[in-house]
Short mmCIF file of C-alpha atoms and ligand atoms in Angstrom, two decimals:
data_model
loop_
_atom_site.label_atom_id
_atom_site.label_comp_id
_atom_site.label_asym_id
_atom_site.label_seq_id
_atom_site.Cartn_x
_atom_site.Cartn_y
_atom_site.Cartn_z
CA MET B 632 18.18 -15.03 30.65
CA SER B 633 17.70 -15.99 34.31
CA ILE B 634 19.84 -19.00 35.66
CA ASN B 635 19.05 -20.31 38.98
CA ALA B 636 21.50 -21.76 41.44
CA SER B 637 20.85 -25.43 40.41
CA GLY B 638 21.48 -24.39 36.74
CA TRP B 639 17.96 -25.22 35.77
CA ARG B 640 16.36 -22.75 33.50
CA PRO B 641 12.49 -22.49 34.33
CA GLU B 642 11.52 -21.14 30.98
CA ALA B 643 13.45 -23.58 28.79
CA PRO B 644 11.90 -26.93 27.74
CA VAL B 645 13.35 -29.96 29.37
CA ALA B 646 16.09 -31.35 26.87
CA GLY B 647 14.88 -34.30 24.99
CA GLY B 648 11.78 -32.55 24.16
CA LYS B 649 9.46 -34.86 26.21
CA ALA B 650 7.26 -33.14 28.79
CA SER B 651 8.44 -34.15 32.17
CA PRO B 652 5.97 -35.11 35.02
CA THR B 653 7.94 -32.88 37.23
CA VAL B 654 8.12 -29.21 37.16
CA THR B 655 11.92 -29.24 37.73
CA GLY B 656 12.58 -31.98 35.14
CA ASN B 657 14.09 -34.16 37.97
CA LYS B 658 12.82 -37.67 38.28
CA GLY B 659 13.05 -38.40 42.06
CA LEU B 660 16.62 -38.10 43.20
CA MET B 661 17.64 -38.31 39.37
CA LEU B 662 18.59 -34.85 38.68
CA GLU B 663 18.15 -33.30 35.31
CA GLU B 664 21.35 -31.58 34.23
CA ALA B 665 21.67 -28.99 31.22
CA LEU B 666 24.99 -28.49 29.43
CA ILE B 667 27.88 -26.79 31.01
CA PHE B 668 27.58 -23.84 28.50
CA GLU B 669 23.89 -23.44 29.65
CA ILE B 670 24.53 -23.09 33.21
CA GLY B 671 27.89 -21.29 33.29
CA ASP B 672 28.49 -17.67 33.00
CA SER B 673 31.63 -15.56 32.66
CA GLU B 674 31.58 -13.90 36.02
CA THR B 675 31.91 -17.18 38.13
CA THR B 676 35.08 -19.11 38.78
CA GLY B 677 36.01 -22.12 40.89
CA VAL B 678 39.63 -20.78 41.36
CA ASP B 679 41.12 -17.30 41.95
CA PHE B 680 44.22 -16.93 40.31
CA ALA B 681 46.79 -14.52 41.70
CA SER B 682 47.66 -11.61 39.35
CA SER B 683 50.68 -12.49 37.12
CA PRO B 684 54.18 -12.18 38.58
CA SER B 685 56.43 -9.24 37.67
CA PRO B 686 58.30 -10.88 34.67
CA LEU B 687 55.00 -10.84 32.64
CA ARG B 688 54.29 -7.32 33.61
CA GLY B 689 55.26 -4.88 30.92
CA GLU B 690 54.05 -2.26 28.74
CA GLY B 691 51.41 -3.88 26.70
CA PRO B 692 47.64 -2.85 26.58
CA SER B 693 46.90 -5.30 29.42
CA GLY B 694 49.78 -4.11 31.43
CA THR B 695 51.71 -7.22 30.47
CA SER B 696 54.62 -7.94 28.15
CA LEU B 697 52.26 -10.04 25.95
CA GLY B 698 51.91 -7.07 23.77
CA SER B 699 49.34 -7.82 20.77
CA LEU B 700 49.05 -11.31 21.96
CA ALA B 701 47.25 -10.25 25.06
CA ARG B 702 43.38 -11.42 25.05
CA THR B 703 41.16 -8.54 24.91
CA THR B 704 37.81 -10.42 24.58
CA PRO B 705 36.24 -12.86 27.02
CA ILE B 706 37.55 -16.46 26.48
CA GLY B 707 34.12 -17.66 25.92
CA LEU B 708 34.31 -20.71 28.47
CA PRO B 709 31.62 -21.11 30.94
CA GLY B 710 32.42 -20.31 34.48
CA LEU B 711 30.95 -22.18 37.63
CA SER B 712 31.78 -22.12 41.20
CA GLU B 713 33.68 -25.23 42.78
CA PRO B 714 30.28 -26.86 44.09
CA GLU B 715 28.48 -26.04 40.82
CA ALA B 716 31.07 -27.84 38.83
CA VAL B 717 31.24 -30.71 40.95
CA ARG B 718 27.58 -31.19 40.90
CA HIS B 719 27.50 -30.65 37.15
CA TYR B 720 29.97 -33.67 36.69
CA THR B 721 28.54 -35.92 39.23
CA ARG B 722 25.14 -35.56 37.97
CA LEU B 723 26.10 -36.21 34.60
CA SER B 724 28.05 -39.45 35.81
CA ARG B 725 24.91 -40.71 37.48
CA GLN B 726 23.25 -40.69 33.97
CA ASN B 727 26.10 -42.99 32.72
CA TYR B 728 25.61 -46.78 33.06
CA GLY B 729 28.45 -49.14 33.91
CA ILE B 730 29.52 -52.72 35.32
CA ASP B 731 29.59 -51.34 38.66
CA LEU B 732 26.25 -50.33 38.69
CA GLY B 733 24.42 -53.43 37.34
CA PHE B 734 24.33 -56.39 34.80
CA PHE B 735 25.80 -55.43 31.27
CA PRO B 736 24.77 -58.18 28.99
CA LEU B 737 26.47 -56.79 25.89
CA GLY B 738 27.34 -59.63 23.64
CA SER B 739 31.19 -59.95 22.23
CA CYS B 740 32.11 -57.36 24.82
CA THR B 741 32.83 -59.72 27.69
CA MET B 742 31.81 -56.99 30.28
CA LYS B 743 32.86 -58.71 33.49
CA HIS B 744 33.39 -57.27 37.00
CA ASN B 745 36.83 -55.61 37.17
CA PRO B 746 38.21 -56.79 40.54
CA ARG B 747 39.26 -53.77 42.87
CA LEU B 748 42.56 -55.73 43.70
CA ASN B 749 43.42 -55.16 39.91
CA GLU B 750 42.97 -51.54 40.67
CA LYS B 751 45.15 -51.30 43.84
CA VAL B 752 47.98 -52.96 42.11
CA ALA B 753 47.79 -50.89 39.09
CA ARG B 754 47.99 -47.77 41.40
CA LEU B 755 51.36 -49.05 43.14
CA PRO B 756 53.65 -46.21 42.57
CA GLY B 757 56.33 -48.50 41.24
CA PHE B 758 53.83 -49.32 38.35
CA ALA B 759 52.04 -46.09 38.09
CA ASP B 760 54.59 -43.42 38.52
CA ILE B 761 57.09 -44.52 36.10
CA HIS B 762 58.22 -43.16 32.68
CA PRO B 763 58.61 -45.67 29.45
CA LEU B 764 61.84 -43.55 28.73
CA GLN B 765 63.48 -44.39 32.08
CA PRO B 766 66.66 -46.52 32.00
CA VAL B 767 65.68 -50.31 31.84
CA ASP B 768 67.64 -50.80 34.90
CA THR B 769 65.41 -48.47 36.79
CA VAL B 770 62.24 -50.44 35.82
CA GLN B 771 63.09 -54.16 35.99
CA GLY B 772 59.97 -54.74 37.97
CA ALA B 773 57.66 -53.24 35.33
CA LEU B 774 59.42 -54.91 32.63
CA GLY B 775 59.20 -58.13 34.57
CA VAL B 776 55.24 -57.69 34.83
CA ILE B 777 55.20 -57.67 31.07
CA ASN B 778 57.46 -60.36 30.46
CA GLU B 779 55.44 -62.55 33.08
CA LEU B 780 52.22 -61.69 31.39
CA ALA B 781 53.62 -62.68 28.15
CA VAL B 782 54.75 -65.99 29.43
CA TRP B 783 51.13 -66.63 30.79
CA LEU B 784 49.54 -65.62 27.46
CA ILE B 785 51.99 -67.90 25.47
CA LYS B 786 51.19 -70.87 27.69
CA LEU B 787 47.44 -70.38 27.87
CA THR B 788 47.33 -70.25 23.97
CA GLY B 789 49.95 -72.76 23.17
CA MET B 790 51.65 -70.38 20.89
CA TYR B 791 55.28 -69.55 20.16
CA GLY B 792 55.49 -65.83 20.84
CA VAL B 793 53.64 -62.76 21.69
CA ALA B 794 53.55 -59.13 20.58
CA MET B 795 52.46 -57.11 23.74
CA SER B 796 52.19 -53.63 22.33
CA PRO B 797 49.00 -53.57 20.21
CA LYS B 798 46.42 -51.21 22.16
CA ALA B 799 43.22 -53.00 21.38
CA GLY B 800 41.65 -55.89 19.62
CA ALA B 801 41.35 -54.10 16.23
CA HIS B 802 45.20 -52.82 16.67
CA GLY B 803 46.04 -56.32 17.35
CA GLU B 804 44.26 -57.62 14.46
CA LEU B 805 46.23 -55.06 12.34
CA CYS B 806 49.59 -56.27 14.13
CA GLY B 807 48.67 -59.84 13.27
CA ILE B 808 47.90 -59.13 9.68
CA LEU B 809 51.07 -57.05 9.18
CA CYS B 810 53.02 -60.06 10.56
CA ILE B 811 51.35 -62.09 7.91
CA LYS B 812 52.15 -59.68 5.08
CA ALA B 813 55.86 -59.40 6.11
CA ALA B 814 56.18 -63.42 6.19
CA LEU B 815 54.53 -63.58 2.74
CA GLU B 816 56.91 -60.89 1.46
CA ALA B 817 59.83 -62.53 2.99
CA ARG B 818 58.98 -65.76 0.82
CA GLY B 819 58.53 -63.53 -2.26
CA GLU B 820 54.67 -64.16 -2.22
CA GLY B 821 53.47 -60.50 -1.67
CA HIS B 822 51.11 -61.10 -4.58
CA ARG B 823 48.74 -62.97 -2.45
CA LYS B 824 46.10 -60.37 -1.92
CA VAL B 825 42.90 -62.05 -0.59
CA VAL B 826 41.94 -62.37 2.84
CA LEU B 827 38.70 -64.65 3.59
CA VAL B 828 36.36 -63.66 6.23
CA PRO B 829 33.23 -65.46 7.47
CA GLU B 830 30.04 -63.31 7.08
CA SER B 831 29.46 -63.32 10.96
CA ALA B 832 32.76 -61.65 11.60
CA HIS B 833 32.94 -58.44 13.50
CA GLY B 834 33.49 -55.39 11.40
CA THR B 835 37.14 -54.92 12.40
CA ASN B 836 38.12 -58.19 10.55
CA PRO B 837 37.29 -56.91 7.06
CA ALA B 838 38.35 -53.45 8.06
CA THR B 839 41.80 -54.66 9.21
CA ALA B 840 42.45 -56.73 6.03
CA ALA B 841 41.29 -53.77 3.85
CA PHE B 842 43.37 -51.21 5.89
CA ALA B 843 46.54 -53.50 5.23
CA GLY B 844 45.97 -53.45 1.45
CA PHE B 845 44.14 -56.78 1.10
CA THR B 846 40.97 -57.66 -0.74
CA VAL B 847 38.37 -59.14 1.48
CA GLU B 848 36.12 -62.00 0.34
CA ASP B 849 33.14 -63.53 2.52
CA ILE B 850 32.65 -66.88 3.41
CA PRO B 851 29.18 -68.01 4.15
CA ALA B 852 27.87 -69.64 7.24
CA THR B 853 25.86 -72.81 7.56
CA ALA B 854 22.43 -73.17 8.75
CA GLU B 855 23.71 -74.16 12.10
CA GLY B 856 25.69 -71.00 12.46
CA ARG B 857 29.19 -72.25 11.64
CA VAL B 858 31.63 -71.43 8.95
CA ASP B 859 30.78 -73.34 5.70
CA THR B 860 33.95 -75.30 5.68
CA ALA B 861 33.35 -76.81 2.12
CA ALA B 862 32.90 -73.18 0.59
CA LEU B 863 35.92 -72.27 2.47
CA LYS B 864 37.98 -74.98 1.19
CA ALA B 865 36.48 -74.27 -2.40
CA ARG B 866 37.86 -70.77 -2.37
CA LEU B 867 41.45 -71.55 -1.25
CA GLY B 868 44.13 -71.04 -3.78
CA PRO B 869 47.48 -69.52 -4.57
CA ASP B 870 46.23 -65.88 -4.29
CA VAL B 871 44.85 -66.50 -0.65
CA ALA B 872 47.05 -64.69 2.11
CA ALA B 873 44.98 -65.58 4.97
CA VAL B 874 41.71 -66.41 6.63
CA MET B 875 40.38 -64.45 9.55
CA ILE B 876 38.07 -66.81 11.79
CA THR B 877 36.49 -65.87 15.23
CA ASN B 878 36.49 -68.85 17.57
CA PRO B 879 34.26 -69.17 19.16
CA ASN B 880 32.44 -67.22 16.62
CA THR B 881 30.03 -64.42 17.03
CA CYS B 882 27.03 -66.81 16.94
CA GLY B 883 28.28 -68.12 20.19
CA LEU B 884 29.18 -71.35 18.80
CA PHE B 885 32.77 -73.06 18.74
CA GLU B 886 34.26 -73.84 15.43
CA ARG B 887 34.73 -77.47 15.53
CA ASP B 888 36.34 -77.97 12.25
CA MET B 889 39.04 -75.26 13.08
CA LYS B 890 41.93 -77.78 12.97
CA ALA B 891 40.70 -79.07 9.66
CA ILE B 892 40.32 -75.47 8.31
CA SER B 893 43.82 -74.69 9.45
CA ASP B 894 45.42 -77.51 7.70
CA ALA B 895 43.60 -76.85 4.48
CA VAL B 896 44.70 -73.08 4.69
CA HIS B 897 48.29 -74.03 5.50
CA ALA B 898 48.36 -76.62 2.60
CA VAL B 899 48.02 -73.72 -0.05
CA GLY B 900 50.51 -71.63 1.74
CA ALA B 901 48.16 -69.12 3.46
CA TYR B 902 47.93 -68.26 7.20
CA VAL B 903 45.19 -68.27 9.79
CA TYR B 904 44.23 -65.41 11.75
CA CYS B 905 42.01 -66.05 14.66
CA ASP B 906 39.84 -63.34 16.25
CA GLY B 907 40.51 -64.17 20.00
CA ALA B 908 37.75 -61.61 21.58
CA ASN B 909 35.96 -64.56 22.61
CA PHE B 910 38.89 -66.24 24.35
CA ASN B 911 36.85 -65.97 27.68
CA ALA B 912 34.62 -69.16 26.57
CA ILE B 913 37.58 -71.35 26.14
CA VAL B 914 40.54 -70.07 28.45
CA GLY B 915 42.08 -72.74 30.33
CA ARG B 916 40.22 -75.46 28.26
CA VAL B 917 41.30 -74.84 24.55
CA ARG B 918 44.78 -73.77 23.19
CA PRO B 919 44.54 -72.20 19.91
CA GLY B 920 48.01 -73.24 19.11
CA ASP B 921 46.84 -76.61 18.88
CA LEU B 922 44.23 -75.69 16.36
CA GLY B 923 46.71 -74.43 13.78
CA ILE B 924 46.23 -70.83 14.46
CA ASP B 925 49.31 -68.53 13.36
CA ALA B 926 48.20 -65.18 15.05
CA MET B 927 45.45 -64.23 17.55
CA HIS B 928 44.82 -61.08 19.32
CA ILE B 929 43.63 -61.35 23.01
CA ASN B 930 41.51 -58.44 24.28
CA LEU B 931 42.81 -57.97 27.98
CA HIS B 932 40.06 -55.86 28.63
CA LYS B 933 37.63 -58.54 27.87
CA THR B 934 39.10 -62.00 29.00
CA PHE B 935 41.38 -60.55 31.72
CA SER B 936 39.01 -58.25 33.45
CA THR B 937 40.63 -54.82 32.66
CA PRO B 938 38.26 -51.99 32.59
CA HIS B 939 36.50 -50.93 29.16
CA GLY B 940 33.78 -49.25 27.30
CA GLY B 941 33.26 -45.95 25.76
CA GLY B 942 36.14 -46.19 23.49
CA GLY B 943 38.82 -47.25 25.84
CA PRO B 944 41.30 -48.11 27.40
CA GLY B 945 42.10 -51.53 25.73
CA SER B 946 44.99 -53.80 25.16
CA GLY B 947 45.45 -56.38 22.37
CA PRO B 948 48.53 -58.60 22.84
CA VAL B 949 48.84 -60.80 19.71
CA VAL B 950 50.06 -64.48 20.25
CA LEU B 951 52.19 -65.81 17.25
CA SER B 952 53.01 -69.18 15.83
CA GLU B 953 56.65 -70.07 15.24
CA ALA B 954 56.22 -69.20 11.38
CA LEU B 955 55.10 -65.54 12.23
CA ALA B 956 57.12 -64.66 15.54
CA PRO B 957 60.29 -63.54 13.58
CA PHE B 958 58.12 -60.82 12.02
CA GLY B 959 56.60 -59.63 14.97
CA PRO B 960 56.91 -56.00 16.25
CA LEU B 961 59.34 -54.13 18.62
CA PRO B 962 59.91 -53.69 21.25
CA PHE B 963 59.54 -56.80 23.34
CA THR B 964 61.06 -58.15 26.65
CA ALA B 965 63.41 -60.99 26.95
CA ARG B 966 64.44 -62.57 30.50
CA TYR B 967 68.07 -63.61 30.46
CA ALA B 968 69.43 -66.57 32.65
CA ASP B 969 70.69 -64.11 35.30
CA GLY B 970 66.96 -62.77 35.69
CA HIS B 971 67.93 -59.51 34.10
CA ILE B 972 64.98 -58.36 31.57
CA ALA B 973 66.10 -56.56 28.46
CA LEU B 974 63.77 -54.43 26.41
CA ILE B 975 64.70 -55.27 22.81
CA GLU B 976 64.43 -52.10 20.57
CA GLU B 977 65.72 -51.01 17.26
CA GLU B 978 69.33 -50.55 18.48
CA THR B 979 69.22 -54.17 19.81
CA ALA B 980 67.11 -55.91 17.40
CA GLY B 981 69.47 -56.36 14.62
CA ASP B 982 71.19 -59.61 16.23
CA GLU B 983 68.13 -60.90 17.92
CA HIS B 984 65.17 -60.05 15.53
CA PRO B 985 66.37 -58.95 12.32
CA HIS B 986 62.90 -59.64 10.31
CA THR B 987 60.45 -57.61 12.44
CA PHE B 988 58.01 -55.52 10.49
CA GLY B 989 58.44 -52.33 12.68
CA ARG B 990 56.58 -50.91 15.60
CA MET B 991 52.78 -50.58 16.40
CA THR B 992 53.18 -48.05 19.17
CA ALA B 993 55.57 -45.37 20.62
CA PHE B 994 56.45 -47.32 23.66
CA HIS B 995 55.67 -50.55 25.12
CA GLY B 996 51.99 -50.93 25.37
CA GLN B 997 49.37 -50.36 27.87
CA MET B 998 51.18 -50.80 31.23
CA GLY B 999 48.04 -50.32 33.27
CA MET B 1000 46.13 -53.00 31.44
CA PHE B 1001 49.19 -55.42 31.71
CA THR B 1002 49.37 -54.96 35.56
CA ARG B 1003 45.59 -55.49 35.99
CA ALA B 1004 45.48 -58.48 33.67
CA LEU B 1005 48.72 -60.28 35.59
CA THR B 1006 46.74 -59.46 38.80
CA TYR B 1007 43.78 -61.02 37.58
CA ILE B 1008 45.50 -64.11 36.10
CA LEU B 1009 47.62 -64.69 39.31
CA SER B 1010 44.73 -64.14 41.58
CA HIS B 1011 42.83 -67.04 39.56
CA GLY B 1012 45.73 -69.47 38.86
CA ALA B 1013 45.45 -71.95 36.19
CA ASP B 1014 42.39 -73.86 37.73
CA GLY B 1015 40.71 -70.40 38.40
CA LEU B 1016 41.03 -69.54 34.66
CA ARG B 1017 39.63 -72.83 33.68
CA GLN B 1018 36.79 -72.08 36.08
CA VAL B 1019 36.12 -68.76 34.46
CA SER B 1020 35.41 -70.17 31.08
CA GLU B 1021 33.22 -72.93 32.60
CA ASP B 1022 31.16 -70.50 34.57
CA ALA B 1023 30.70 -68.21 31.59
CA VAL B 1024 29.70 -71.00 29.41
CA LEU B 1025 27.15 -72.35 32.16
CA ASN B 1026 25.64 -68.79 32.61
CA ALA B 1027 25.25 -68.27 28.77
CA ASN B 1028 23.45 -71.76 28.49
CA TYR B 1029 21.13 -70.88 31.31
CA ILE B 1030 19.93 -67.70 29.62
CA LEU B 1031 19.58 -69.45 26.16
CA ARG B 1032 17.65 -72.43 27.63
CA SER B 1033 15.51 -70.06 29.92
CA LEU B 1034 14.45 -67.95 26.96
CA GLU B 1035 14.49 -70.19 24.06
CA LYS B 1036 10.55 -70.75 24.37
CA THR B 1037 10.00 -66.86 24.44
CA LEU B 1038 12.33 -65.57 21.95
CA ASP B 1039 13.41 -67.23 18.88
CA ALA B 1040 16.83 -68.84 19.11
CA PRO B 1041 18.07 -69.41 15.45
CA PHE B 1042 20.90 -71.85 16.60
CA ALA B 1043 19.41 -73.46 19.75
CA ALA B 1044 19.30 -76.72 18.21
CA SER B 1045 23.04 -76.68 17.02
CA GLY B 1046 23.64 -77.79 20.68
CA PRO B 1047 24.90 -75.92 23.75
CA CYS B 1048 26.13 -72.34 23.01
CA MET B 1049 29.65 -71.11 24.31
CA HIS B 1050 29.64 -67.79 26.37
CA GLU B 1051 26.86 -66.06 24.63
CA ALA B 1052 23.20 -66.51 23.77
CA LEU B 1053 21.96 -65.45 20.51
CA PHE B 1054 18.28 -64.72 19.79
CA SER B 1055 16.45 -63.17 16.74
CA ASP B 1056 13.45 -60.74 16.45
CA ASN B 1057 11.45 -63.56 14.55
CA GLY B 1058 8.03 -63.86 16.11
CA LEU B 1059 7.83 -60.23 17.74
CA ALA B 1060 4.44 -58.58 16.52
CA ASP B 1061 4.32 -56.75 13.09
CA GLY B 1062 6.24 -53.31 13.19
CA PHE B 1063 8.20 -54.39 16.34
CA SER B 1064 11.81 -55.12 16.24
CA THR B 1065 14.86 -55.74 18.46
CA ILE B 1066 15.37 -52.12 19.03
CA ASP B 1067 11.94 -51.89 20.98
CA VAL B 1068 12.98 -54.84 23.10
CA ALA B 1069 16.27 -53.41 24.00
CA LYS B 1070 14.97 -50.07 24.73
CA GLY B 1071 12.11 -51.64 27.07
CA LEU B 1072 15.09 -53.46 29.02
CA ILE B 1073 16.36 -49.90 29.83
CA ASP B 1074 13.22 -49.14 31.44
CA GLU B 1075 13.43 -52.48 33.50
CA GLY B 1076 17.09 -51.13 34.64
CA PHE B 1077 19.23 -53.31 32.41
CA HIS B 1078 21.49 -52.11 29.78
CA PRO B 1079 20.46 -53.54 26.49
CA MET B 1080 22.22 -56.56 24.65
CA THR B 1081 24.23 -56.40 21.60
CA MET B 1082 21.68 -55.42 19.05
CA TYR B 1083 21.69 -56.40 15.11
CA PHE B 1084 25.06 -58.16 15.42
CA PRO B 1085 26.12 -60.60 14.19
CA LEU B 1086 24.49 -59.55 10.63
CA VAL B 1087 23.85 -63.42 9.80
CA VAL B 1088 20.73 -63.43 12.16
CA HIS B 1089 17.73 -61.00 11.49
CA GLY B 1090 17.30 -58.49 14.38
CA ALA B 1091 20.01 -60.31 16.36
CA MET B 1092 20.17 -59.95 20.29
CA LEU B 1093 23.52 -61.30 21.41
CA ILE B 1094 23.61 -61.70 25.27
CA GLU B 1095 26.83 -62.59 27.14
CA PRO B 1096 26.33 -62.82 30.99
CA THR B 1097 29.96 -63.71 31.72
CA GLU B 1098 31.11 -65.74 34.73
CA THR B 1099 30.82 -63.07 37.13
CA GLU B 1100 27.11 -62.84 37.48
CA SER B 1101 25.40 -64.52 40.00
CA LYS B 1102 22.28 -66.80 39.32
CA ALA B 1103 20.00 -64.37 41.18
CA ALA B 1104 21.14 -61.53 38.66
CA LEU B 1105 20.56 -63.97 35.70
CA ASP B 1106 17.19 -64.74 36.92
CA GLN B 1107 16.10 -61.15 37.41
CA PHE B 1108 17.45 -60.64 33.90
CA ILE B 1109 15.82 -63.44 32.45
CA GLY B 1110 12.36 -62.12 34.09
CA ALA B 1111 12.80 -58.72 32.90
CA LEU B 1112 13.73 -59.81 29.29
CA ARG B 1113 10.86 -62.46 29.12
CA SER B 1114 8.14 -59.69 30.12
CA VAL B 1115 9.45 -57.22 27.42
CA ALA B 1116 9.59 -59.79 24.90
CA GLU B 1117 6.09 -61.00 25.65
CA ARG B 1118 5.04 -57.31 25.42
CA ALA B 1119 6.73 -57.03 21.84
CA LYS B 1120 4.99 -60.15 20.79
CA ALA B 1121 1.72 -58.92 21.84
CA GLY B 1122 2.27 -55.63 20.04
CA ASP B 1123 2.17 -53.39 23.35
CA ILE B 1124 2.38 -50.00 21.79
CA SER B 1125 3.95 -48.17 24.63
CA LEU B 1126 7.18 -50.25 24.03
CA LYS B 1127 7.51 -48.19 20.77
CA SER B 1128 8.53 -45.19 22.71
CA ALA B 1129 10.47 -46.77 25.53
CA PRO B 1130 12.55 -46.12 27.36
CA HIS B 1131 10.00 -43.90 29.60
CA PHE B 1132 11.95 -43.74 32.78
CA ALA B 1133 15.49 -42.89 31.57
CA PRO B 1134 16.86 -39.42 31.65
CA ARG B 1135 16.37 -39.30 27.90
CA SER B 1136 13.55 -40.99 26.09
CA ARG B 1137 13.93 -42.70 22.55
CA LEU B 1138 16.28 -40.68 20.43
CA ASP B 1139 16.80 -40.49 16.69
CA GLU B 1140 20.07 -42.70 16.96
CA THR B 1141 20.57 -42.38 13.17
CA LEU B 1142 20.11 -38.67 12.93
CA ALA B 1143 22.53 -38.23 16.05
CA ALA B 1144 25.11 -40.45 14.39
CA ARG B 1145 24.83 -38.85 10.66
CA LYS B 1146 24.49 -35.25 11.77
CA PRO B 1147 25.75 -35.16 15.38
CA VAL B 1148 25.70 -31.41 16.80
CA LEU B 1149 28.97 -31.04 18.51
CA ILE B 1150 29.02 -27.14 18.91
CA TRP B 1151 27.01 -25.44 21.48
CA LYS B 1152 25.56 -22.10 20.02
CA ASP B 1153 24.36 -19.59 22.40
CA PRO B 1154 20.70 -19.34 21.46
CA GLY B 1155 20.74 -15.52 22.67
CA LEU B 1156 23.32 -14.86 20.36
CA ALA B 1157 21.80 -16.84 17.51
CA GLN B 1158 18.54 -14.77 18.09
CA ALA B 1159 20.31 -11.43 18.15
CA ALA B 1160 22.05 -12.27 14.65
CA GLU B 1161 18.40 -12.91 13.18
C1 PLP F 2060 35.71 -56.57 20.78
C2 PLP F 2060 35.80 -57.22 19.60
C3 PLP F 2060 36.87 -56.79 18.49
C4 PLP F 2060 37.74 -55.46 18.61
O1 PLP F 2060 38.42 -55.29 19.80
P1 PLP F 2060 38.50 -54.02 20.30
O2 PLP F 2060 39.41 -54.27 21.58
O3 PLP F 2060 37.20 -53.34 20.50
O4 PLP F 2060 39.33 -53.10 19.21
C5 PLP F 2060 36.99 -57.72 17.58
N1 PLP F 2060 36.24 -58.85 17.14
C6 PLP F 2060 35.47 -58.98 18.20
C7 PLP F 2060 34.62 -60.58 17.85
C8 PLP F 2060 35.15 -58.39 19.13
O5 PLP F 2060 34.13 -58.81 20.08
#
């Protein structure tokens, strides 16, 4: 089969199955790109290796000392010349969307700008080129970063201690719930097996509780989008280990009864876990410690601007109350009066931290994220962080009020939202749903909002602008969404097959998730086998 220099096969249909308006499949300067297996061949290579040095030479069939281990068949990897390899990956990267390209309104994810200053600091050799097994005396600066960030997180949350090592929000949830489990067992109440979780919770909350061996029970939401406090209080009892509450919640609303809820939970001997993924809305204004929280993870990659998406990286330190701190994981840093920073590990924990439940990670956590988060915090200062939450909330309310007449906003009457605006698919034409609006937005050049979450709202569209978007960017997005929403309300049939201008059109996402095709099979070989 012939393959031309750009890797495009004239006889093959453009992947995705849609006829393209151009003969090449390219759209303007957005270039079509085949799989590397389709464009590579075994003759080409970007690197010329020298023949193996003499110690490897021997009497084996290939003239080496590998004997029967020497490969006799081709390795089956596609070969590309260096320029072909560079172009292949660069073209693929252009089909990706990221926060550096445009607005990313994904609700609950806090996709804010990642300042370049953070990146510069994280790359300083003193931070980037060290190893976690180095003697602590040689990495005092790096341990100082962990320690100083820990102090800031404790101050900002009004909590007693912090476990820095968890590597994501969900990992932090597990850490917090394991602290709760250890605390219950320490007082002989390991029989408490129920964790109460509101219906609107992120899926990681019930998953965490179940993974840690608890039984999960739902708590309903009220019509105004908040936890049904009466139902929660009615369910509290001696079998309840903890409640897990997201505040601000996933409907974008602050749980005003949080302190009363915490008091009621503590009164029956249980603990309060707070999902702190939405901390961006209240940082600098509300201290979760004042609301009676016992444990809360902080997604550094959300609130404190470290890059994320596509599954990583992340960092999820967990702040702990005085009741739970003794059970927190190892290792942690401690600064002594002489300025020396110690790393408390198993060898030294006996005296300092006898009740720890164990470790969450091999080493100390996500060092690169710590450096970036501390850079962000120090460059904003305390007043700047307060401004962050104010601007994030202002931006979300601007979107909510600008669109509430176009899209159904189920909790608009509950007052101002926090950092995200929630809409439903109520009022779209028959047969049209949230996904059609989301796909239409792609054609307008915007990453879609979070769809169908939280589950308590039908066809939910959760939009989180963050503080880093300008009014001009918001106006452009509002205009685009208004136009797409009007088309969905009018039943514009072209929306059903959107996106039309993306590298790939509407995909069968369910099929892709249920039956992913992860292995490329050479169609030539498949044909020959038939
Ligand atoms: C992002 C998020 C999580 C999970 O955090 P990860 O860092 O992705 O593991 C949990 N709860 C809520 C509400 C979130 O938005």
